[in-house]
CSV table of N, CA, C and O in Angstrom, one decimal:
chain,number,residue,atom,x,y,z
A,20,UNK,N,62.6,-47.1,13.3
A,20,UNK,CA,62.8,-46.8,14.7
A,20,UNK,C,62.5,-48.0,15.6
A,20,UNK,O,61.4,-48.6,15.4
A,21,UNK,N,63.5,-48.4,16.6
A,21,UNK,CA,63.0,-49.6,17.7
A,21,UNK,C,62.3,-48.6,18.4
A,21,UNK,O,62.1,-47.4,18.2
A,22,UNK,N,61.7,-49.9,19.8
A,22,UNK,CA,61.6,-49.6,20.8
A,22,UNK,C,62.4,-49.0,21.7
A,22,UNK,O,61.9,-48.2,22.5
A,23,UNK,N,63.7,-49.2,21.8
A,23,UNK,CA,64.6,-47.9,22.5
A,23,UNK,C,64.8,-47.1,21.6
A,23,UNK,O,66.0,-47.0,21.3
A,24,UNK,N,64.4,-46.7,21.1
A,24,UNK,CA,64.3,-44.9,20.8
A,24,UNK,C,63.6,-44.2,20.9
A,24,UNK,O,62.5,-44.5,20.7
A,25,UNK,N,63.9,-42.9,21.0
A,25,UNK,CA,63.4,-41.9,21.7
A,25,UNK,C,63.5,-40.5,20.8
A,25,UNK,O,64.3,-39.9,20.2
A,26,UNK,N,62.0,-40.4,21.1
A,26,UNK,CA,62.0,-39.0,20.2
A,26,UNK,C,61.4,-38.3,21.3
A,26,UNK,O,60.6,-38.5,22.1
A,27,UNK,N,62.5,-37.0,20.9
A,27,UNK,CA,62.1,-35.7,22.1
A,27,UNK,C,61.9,-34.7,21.7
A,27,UNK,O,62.7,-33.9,21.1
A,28,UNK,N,60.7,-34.5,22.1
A,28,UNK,CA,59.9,-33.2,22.0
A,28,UNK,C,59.8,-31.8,22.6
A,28,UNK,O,59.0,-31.6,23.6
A,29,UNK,N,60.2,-31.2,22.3
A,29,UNK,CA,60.0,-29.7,23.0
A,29,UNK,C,59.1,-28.8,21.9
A,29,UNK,O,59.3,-28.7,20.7
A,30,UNK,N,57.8,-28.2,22.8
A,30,UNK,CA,56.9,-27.3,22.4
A,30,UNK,C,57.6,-25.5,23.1
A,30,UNK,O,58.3,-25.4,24.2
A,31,UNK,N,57.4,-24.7,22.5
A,31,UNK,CA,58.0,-23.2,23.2
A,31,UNK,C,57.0,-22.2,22.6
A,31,UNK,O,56.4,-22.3,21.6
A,32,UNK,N,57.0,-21.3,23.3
A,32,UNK,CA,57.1,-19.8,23.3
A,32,UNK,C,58.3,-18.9,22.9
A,32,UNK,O,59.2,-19.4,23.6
A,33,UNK,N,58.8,-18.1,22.3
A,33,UNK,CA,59.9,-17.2,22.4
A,33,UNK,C,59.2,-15.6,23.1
A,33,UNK,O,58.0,-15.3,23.0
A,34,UNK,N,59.9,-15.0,23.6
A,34,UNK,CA,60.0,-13.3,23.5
A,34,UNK,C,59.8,-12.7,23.1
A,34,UNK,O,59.1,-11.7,23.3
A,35,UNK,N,60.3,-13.0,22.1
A,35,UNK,CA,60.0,-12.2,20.6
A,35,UNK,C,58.6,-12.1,19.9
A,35,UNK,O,57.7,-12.9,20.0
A,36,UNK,N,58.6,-10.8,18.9
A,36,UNK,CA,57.3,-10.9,18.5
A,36,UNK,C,57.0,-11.6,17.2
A,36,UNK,O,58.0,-11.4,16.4
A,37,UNK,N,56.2,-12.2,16.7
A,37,UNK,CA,56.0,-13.0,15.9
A,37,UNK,C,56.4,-12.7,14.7
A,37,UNK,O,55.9,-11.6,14.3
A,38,UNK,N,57.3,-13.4,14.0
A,38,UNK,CA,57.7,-13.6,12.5
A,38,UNK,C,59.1,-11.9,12.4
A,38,UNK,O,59.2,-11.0,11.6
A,39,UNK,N,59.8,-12.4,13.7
A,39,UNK,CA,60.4,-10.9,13.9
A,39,UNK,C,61.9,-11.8,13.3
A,39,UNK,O,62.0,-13.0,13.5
A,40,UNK,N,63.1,-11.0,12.7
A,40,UNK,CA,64.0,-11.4,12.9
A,40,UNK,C,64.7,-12.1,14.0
A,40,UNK,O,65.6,-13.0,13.6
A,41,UNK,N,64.5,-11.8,15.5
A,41,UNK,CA,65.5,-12.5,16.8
A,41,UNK,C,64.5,-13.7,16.3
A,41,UNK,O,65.1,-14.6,15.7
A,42,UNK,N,63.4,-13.7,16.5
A,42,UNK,CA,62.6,-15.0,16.3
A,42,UNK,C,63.1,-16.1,15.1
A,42,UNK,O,63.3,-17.2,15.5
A,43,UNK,N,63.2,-15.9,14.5
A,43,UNK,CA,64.0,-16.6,13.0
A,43,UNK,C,65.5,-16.8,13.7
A,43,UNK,O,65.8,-18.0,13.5
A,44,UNK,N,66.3,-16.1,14.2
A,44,UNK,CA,67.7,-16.1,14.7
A,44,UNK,C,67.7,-17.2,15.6
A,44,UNK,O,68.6,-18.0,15.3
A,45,UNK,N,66.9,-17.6,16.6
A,45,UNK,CA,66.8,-18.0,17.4
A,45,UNK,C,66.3,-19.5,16.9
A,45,UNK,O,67.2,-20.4,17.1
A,46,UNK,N,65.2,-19.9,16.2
A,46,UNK,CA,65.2,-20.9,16.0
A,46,UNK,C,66.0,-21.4,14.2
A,46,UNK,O,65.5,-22.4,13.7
A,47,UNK,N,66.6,-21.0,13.8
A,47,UNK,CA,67.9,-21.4,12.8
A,47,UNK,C,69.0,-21.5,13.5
A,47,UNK,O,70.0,-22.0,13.0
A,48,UNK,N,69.1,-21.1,14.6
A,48,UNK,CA,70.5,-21.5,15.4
A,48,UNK,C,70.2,-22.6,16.2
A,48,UNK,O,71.0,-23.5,16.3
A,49,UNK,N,69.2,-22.7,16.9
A,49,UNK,CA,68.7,-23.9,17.4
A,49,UNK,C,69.0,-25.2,17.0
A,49,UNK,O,69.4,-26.2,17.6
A,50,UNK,N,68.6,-25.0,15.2
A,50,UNK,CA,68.5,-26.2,14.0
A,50,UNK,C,70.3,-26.4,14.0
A,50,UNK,O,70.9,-27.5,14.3
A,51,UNK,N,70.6,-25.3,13.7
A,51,UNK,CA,72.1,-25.4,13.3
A,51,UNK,C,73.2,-25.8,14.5
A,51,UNK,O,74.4,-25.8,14.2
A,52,UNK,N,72.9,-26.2,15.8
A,52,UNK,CA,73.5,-25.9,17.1
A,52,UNK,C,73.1,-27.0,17.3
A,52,UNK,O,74.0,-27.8,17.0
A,53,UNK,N,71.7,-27.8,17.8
A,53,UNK,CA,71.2,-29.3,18.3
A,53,UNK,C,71.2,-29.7,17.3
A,53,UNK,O,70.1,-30.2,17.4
A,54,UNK,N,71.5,-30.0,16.0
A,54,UNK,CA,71.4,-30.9,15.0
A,54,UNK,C,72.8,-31.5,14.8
A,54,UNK,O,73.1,-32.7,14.7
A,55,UNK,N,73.8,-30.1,14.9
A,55,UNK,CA,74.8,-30.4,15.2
A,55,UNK,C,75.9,-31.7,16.0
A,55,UNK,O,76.9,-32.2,15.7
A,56,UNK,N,75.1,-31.9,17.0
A,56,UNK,CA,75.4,-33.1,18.2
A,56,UNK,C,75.6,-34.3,18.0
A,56,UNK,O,74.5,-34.7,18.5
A,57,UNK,N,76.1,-35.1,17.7
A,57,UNK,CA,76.7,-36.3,16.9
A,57,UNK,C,75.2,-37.2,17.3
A,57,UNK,O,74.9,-37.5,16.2
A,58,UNK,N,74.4,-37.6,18.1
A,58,UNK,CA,73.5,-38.8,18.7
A,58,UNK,C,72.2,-37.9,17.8
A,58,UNK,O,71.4,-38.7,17.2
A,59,UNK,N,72.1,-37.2,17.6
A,59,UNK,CA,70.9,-36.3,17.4
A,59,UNK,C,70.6,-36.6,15.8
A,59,UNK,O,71.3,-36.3,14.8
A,60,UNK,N,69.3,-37.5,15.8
A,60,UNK,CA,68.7,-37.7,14.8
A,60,UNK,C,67.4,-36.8,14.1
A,60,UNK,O,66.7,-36.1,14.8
A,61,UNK,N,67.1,-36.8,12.9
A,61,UNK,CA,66.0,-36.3,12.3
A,61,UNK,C,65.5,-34.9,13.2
A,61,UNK,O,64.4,-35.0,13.8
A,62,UNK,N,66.2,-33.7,13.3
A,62,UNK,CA,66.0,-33.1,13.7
A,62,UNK,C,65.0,-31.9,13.3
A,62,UNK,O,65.6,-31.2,12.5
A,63,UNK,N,64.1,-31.6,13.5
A,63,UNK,CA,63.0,-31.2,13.1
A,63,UNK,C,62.6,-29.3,14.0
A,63,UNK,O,62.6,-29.1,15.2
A,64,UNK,N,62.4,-28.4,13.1
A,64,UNK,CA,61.8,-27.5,13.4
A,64,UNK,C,60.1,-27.0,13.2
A,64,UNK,O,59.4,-27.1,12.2
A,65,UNK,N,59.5,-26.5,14.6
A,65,UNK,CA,57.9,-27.2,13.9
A,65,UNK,C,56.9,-25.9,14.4
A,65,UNK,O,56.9,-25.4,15.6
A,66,UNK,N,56.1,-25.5,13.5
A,66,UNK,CA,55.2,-24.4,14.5
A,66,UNK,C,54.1,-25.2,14.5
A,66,UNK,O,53.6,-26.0,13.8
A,67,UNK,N,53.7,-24.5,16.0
A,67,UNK,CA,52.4,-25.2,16.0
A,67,UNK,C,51.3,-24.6,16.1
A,67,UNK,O,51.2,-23.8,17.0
A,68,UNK,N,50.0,-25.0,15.2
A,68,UNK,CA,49.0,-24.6,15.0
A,68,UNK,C,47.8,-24.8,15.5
A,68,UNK,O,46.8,-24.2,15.1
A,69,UNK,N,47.8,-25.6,16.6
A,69,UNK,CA,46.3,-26.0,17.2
A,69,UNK,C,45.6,-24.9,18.1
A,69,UNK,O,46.4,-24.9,19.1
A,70,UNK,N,45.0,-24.3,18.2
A,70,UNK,CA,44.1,-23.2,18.7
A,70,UNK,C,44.1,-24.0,20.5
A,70,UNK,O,43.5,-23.4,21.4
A,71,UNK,N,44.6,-25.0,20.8
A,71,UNK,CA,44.0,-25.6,22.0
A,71,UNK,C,45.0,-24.9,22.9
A,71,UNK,O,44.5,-24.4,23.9
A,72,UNK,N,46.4,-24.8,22.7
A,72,UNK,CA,47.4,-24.7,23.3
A,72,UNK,C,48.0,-23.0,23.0
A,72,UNK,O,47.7,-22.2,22.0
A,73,UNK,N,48.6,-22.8,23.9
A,73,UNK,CA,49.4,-20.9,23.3
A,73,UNK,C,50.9,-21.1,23.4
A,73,UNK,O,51.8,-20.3,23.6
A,74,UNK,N,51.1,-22.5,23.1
A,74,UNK,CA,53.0,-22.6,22.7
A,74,UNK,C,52.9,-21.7,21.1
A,74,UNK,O,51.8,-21.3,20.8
A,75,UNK,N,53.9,-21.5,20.5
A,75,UNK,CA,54.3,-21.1,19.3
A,75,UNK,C,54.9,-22.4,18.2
A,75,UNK,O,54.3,-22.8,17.2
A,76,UNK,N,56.1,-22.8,18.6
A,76,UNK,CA,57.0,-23.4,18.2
A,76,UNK,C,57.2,-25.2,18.5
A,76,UNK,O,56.3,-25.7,19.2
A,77,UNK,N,57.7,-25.7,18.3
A,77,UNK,CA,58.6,-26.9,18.4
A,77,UNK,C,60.1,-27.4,18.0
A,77,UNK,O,60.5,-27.0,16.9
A,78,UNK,N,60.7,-28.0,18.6
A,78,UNK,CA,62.0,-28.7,18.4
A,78,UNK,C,61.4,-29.8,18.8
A,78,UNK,O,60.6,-29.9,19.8
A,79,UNK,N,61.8,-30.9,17.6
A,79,UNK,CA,61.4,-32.6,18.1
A,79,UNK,C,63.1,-33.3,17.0
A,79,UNK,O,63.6,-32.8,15.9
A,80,UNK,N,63.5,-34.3,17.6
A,80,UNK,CA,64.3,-35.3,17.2
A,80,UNK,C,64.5,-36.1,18.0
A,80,UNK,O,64.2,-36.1,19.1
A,81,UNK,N,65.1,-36.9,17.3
A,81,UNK,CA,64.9,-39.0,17.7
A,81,UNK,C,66.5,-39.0,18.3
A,81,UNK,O,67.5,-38.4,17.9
A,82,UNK,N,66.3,-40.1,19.4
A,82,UNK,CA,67.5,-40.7,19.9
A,82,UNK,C,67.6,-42.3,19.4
A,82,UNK,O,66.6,-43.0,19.3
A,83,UNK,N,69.0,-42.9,19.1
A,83,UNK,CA,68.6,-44.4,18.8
A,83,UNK,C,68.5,-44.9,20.0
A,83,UNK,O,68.6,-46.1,20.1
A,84,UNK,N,68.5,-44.3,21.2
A,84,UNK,CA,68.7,-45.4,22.8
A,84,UNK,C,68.9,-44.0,23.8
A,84,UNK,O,69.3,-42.9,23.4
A,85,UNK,N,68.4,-44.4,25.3
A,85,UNK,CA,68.7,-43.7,26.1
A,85,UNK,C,70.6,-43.3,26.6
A,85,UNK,O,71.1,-42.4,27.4
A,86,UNK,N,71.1,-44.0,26.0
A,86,UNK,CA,72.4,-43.9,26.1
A,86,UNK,C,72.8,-42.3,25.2
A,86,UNK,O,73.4,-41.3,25.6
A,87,UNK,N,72.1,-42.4,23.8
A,87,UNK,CA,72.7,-41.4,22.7
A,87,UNK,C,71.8,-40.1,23.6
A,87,UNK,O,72.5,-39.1,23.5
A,88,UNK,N,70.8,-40.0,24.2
A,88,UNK,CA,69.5,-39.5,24.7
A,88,UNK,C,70.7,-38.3,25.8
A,88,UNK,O,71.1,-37.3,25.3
A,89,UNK,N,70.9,-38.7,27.3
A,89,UNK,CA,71.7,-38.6,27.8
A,89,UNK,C,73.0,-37.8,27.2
A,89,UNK,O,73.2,-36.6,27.3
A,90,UNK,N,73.9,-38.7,26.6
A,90,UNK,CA,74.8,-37.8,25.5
A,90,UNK,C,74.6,-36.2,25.1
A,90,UNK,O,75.3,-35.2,25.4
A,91,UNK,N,73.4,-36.2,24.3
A,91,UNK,CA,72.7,-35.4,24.1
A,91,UNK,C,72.5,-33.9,25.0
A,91,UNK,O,72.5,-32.7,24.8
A,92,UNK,N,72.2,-34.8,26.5
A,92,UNK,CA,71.9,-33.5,28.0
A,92,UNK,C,72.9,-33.0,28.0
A,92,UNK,O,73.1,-31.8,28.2
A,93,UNK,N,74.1,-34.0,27.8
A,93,UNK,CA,75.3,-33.3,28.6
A,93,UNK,C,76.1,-32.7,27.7
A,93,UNK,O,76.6,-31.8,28.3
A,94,UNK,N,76.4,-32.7,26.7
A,94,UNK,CA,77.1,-32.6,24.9
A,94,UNK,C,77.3,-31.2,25.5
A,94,UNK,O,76.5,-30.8,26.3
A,95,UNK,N,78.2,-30.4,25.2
A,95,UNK,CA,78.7,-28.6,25.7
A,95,UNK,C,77.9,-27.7,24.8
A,95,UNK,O,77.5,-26.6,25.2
A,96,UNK,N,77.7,-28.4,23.1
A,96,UNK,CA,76.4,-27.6,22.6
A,96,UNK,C,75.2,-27.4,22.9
A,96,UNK,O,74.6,-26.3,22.5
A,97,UNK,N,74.6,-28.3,23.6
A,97,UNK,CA,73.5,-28.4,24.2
A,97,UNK,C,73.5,-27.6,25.4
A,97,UNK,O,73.0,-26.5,25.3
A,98,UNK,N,74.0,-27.9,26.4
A,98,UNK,CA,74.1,-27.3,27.6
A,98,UNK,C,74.5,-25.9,27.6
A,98,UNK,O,74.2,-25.2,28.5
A,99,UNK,N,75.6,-25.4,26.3
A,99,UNK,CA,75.5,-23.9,26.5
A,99,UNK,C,74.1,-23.2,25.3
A,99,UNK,O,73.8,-22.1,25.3
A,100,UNK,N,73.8,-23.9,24.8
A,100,UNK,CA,72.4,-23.1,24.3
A,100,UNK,C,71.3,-23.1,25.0
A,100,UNK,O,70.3,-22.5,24.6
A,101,UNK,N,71.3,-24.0,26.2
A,101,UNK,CA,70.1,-23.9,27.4
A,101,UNK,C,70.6,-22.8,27.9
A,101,UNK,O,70.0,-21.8,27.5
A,102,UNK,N,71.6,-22.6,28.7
A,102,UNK,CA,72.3,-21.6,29.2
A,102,UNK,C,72.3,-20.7,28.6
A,102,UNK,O,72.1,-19.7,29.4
A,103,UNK,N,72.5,-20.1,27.2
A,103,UNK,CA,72.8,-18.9,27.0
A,103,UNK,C,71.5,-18.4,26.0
A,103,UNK,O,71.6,-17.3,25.4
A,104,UNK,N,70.5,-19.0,25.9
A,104,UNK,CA,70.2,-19.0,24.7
A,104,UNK,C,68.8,-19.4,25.1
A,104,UNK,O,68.0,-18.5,25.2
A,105,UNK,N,68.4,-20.9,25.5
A,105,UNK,CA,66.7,-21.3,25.6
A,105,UNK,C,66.3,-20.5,27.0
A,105,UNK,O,65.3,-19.8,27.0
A,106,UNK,N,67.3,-20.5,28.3
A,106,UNK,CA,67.0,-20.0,29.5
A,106,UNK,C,66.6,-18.1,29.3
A,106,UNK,O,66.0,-17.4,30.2
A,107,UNK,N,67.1,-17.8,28.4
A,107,UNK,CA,67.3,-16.0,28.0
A,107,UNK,C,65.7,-15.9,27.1
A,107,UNK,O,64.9,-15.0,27.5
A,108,UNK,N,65.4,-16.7,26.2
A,108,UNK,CA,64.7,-16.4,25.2
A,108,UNK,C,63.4,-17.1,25.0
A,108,UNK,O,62.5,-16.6,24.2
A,109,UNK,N,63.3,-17.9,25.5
A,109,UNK,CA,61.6,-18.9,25.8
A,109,UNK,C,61.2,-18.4,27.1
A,109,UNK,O,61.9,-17.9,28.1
A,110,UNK,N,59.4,-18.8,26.8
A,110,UNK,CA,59.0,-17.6,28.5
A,110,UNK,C,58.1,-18.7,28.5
A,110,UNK,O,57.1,-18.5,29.2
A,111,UNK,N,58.1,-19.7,27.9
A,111,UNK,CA,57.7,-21.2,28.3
A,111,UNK,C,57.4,-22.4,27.5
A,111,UNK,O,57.0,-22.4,26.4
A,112,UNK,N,57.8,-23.4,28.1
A,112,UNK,CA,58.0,-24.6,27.6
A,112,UNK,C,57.3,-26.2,28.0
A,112,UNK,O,57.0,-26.5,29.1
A,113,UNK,N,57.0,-27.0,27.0
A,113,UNK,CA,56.9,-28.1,27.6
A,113,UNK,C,57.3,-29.2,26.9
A,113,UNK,O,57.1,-29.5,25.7
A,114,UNK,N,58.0,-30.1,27.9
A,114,UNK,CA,58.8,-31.3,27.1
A,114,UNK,C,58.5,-32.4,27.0
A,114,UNK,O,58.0,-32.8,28.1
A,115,UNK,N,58.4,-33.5,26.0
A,115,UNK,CA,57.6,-34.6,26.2
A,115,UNK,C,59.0,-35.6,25.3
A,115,UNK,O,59.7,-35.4,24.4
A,116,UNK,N,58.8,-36.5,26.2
A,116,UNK,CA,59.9,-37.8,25.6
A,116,UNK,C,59.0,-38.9,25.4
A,116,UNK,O,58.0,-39.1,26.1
A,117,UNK,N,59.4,-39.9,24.4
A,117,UNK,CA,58.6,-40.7,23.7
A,117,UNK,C,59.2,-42.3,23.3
A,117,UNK,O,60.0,-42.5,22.4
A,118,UNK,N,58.6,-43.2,23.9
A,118,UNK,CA,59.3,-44.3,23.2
A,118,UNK,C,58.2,-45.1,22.2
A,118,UNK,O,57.0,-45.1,22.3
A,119,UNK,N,59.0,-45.9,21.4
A,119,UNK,CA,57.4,-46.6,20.3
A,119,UNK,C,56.9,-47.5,21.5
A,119,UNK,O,57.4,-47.8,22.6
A,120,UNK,N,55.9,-47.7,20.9
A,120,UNK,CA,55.6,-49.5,21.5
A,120,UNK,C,55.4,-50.3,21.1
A,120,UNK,O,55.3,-51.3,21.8
């Protein structure tokens, strides 16, 4: 990985109740939908476990450059699974973007 690249992190919540089918639906479509996106590297599905925080979940993968990163925002896969899909089904989020150094 250089220094322009970027790995982006999203931590989540879903709606749903824990280890429920929509829950499973929801993040295998995720995998299968943003992985999909031609710039979108090492695409990772992640729960998380630290007692510090009350997220659930994670989505993390790498960009090779702010250029592929970008791509990414605007790509019609992306933007209709915010729209139909993260906006409907997460009740909260937080995003962290990352470069090496």
């Amino acid at each position: 990985m250089s220094q322009n690249s970027i790995i982006h992190s999203v931590i989540f919540s879903l709606k749903y109740e824990n280890g429920s089918a929509e829950e499973q639906r929801f993040l295998e479509d995720g995998k299968a939908i943003l992985s999909s996106i031609p710039t979108v590297k090492d695409f990772r599905v992640l729960r998380q476990v630290s007692p510090k925080n009350t997220y659930d979940f994670g989505f993390s993968m790498v960009f090779a450059n702010e250029a592929d990163y970008e791509a990414y925002n605007v790509h019609p896969l992306h933007v209709d699974f915010v729209a139909n899909r993260w906006q409907k089904e997460v009740t909260q989020f937080l995003e962290i973007d990352y470069n090496e150094l």
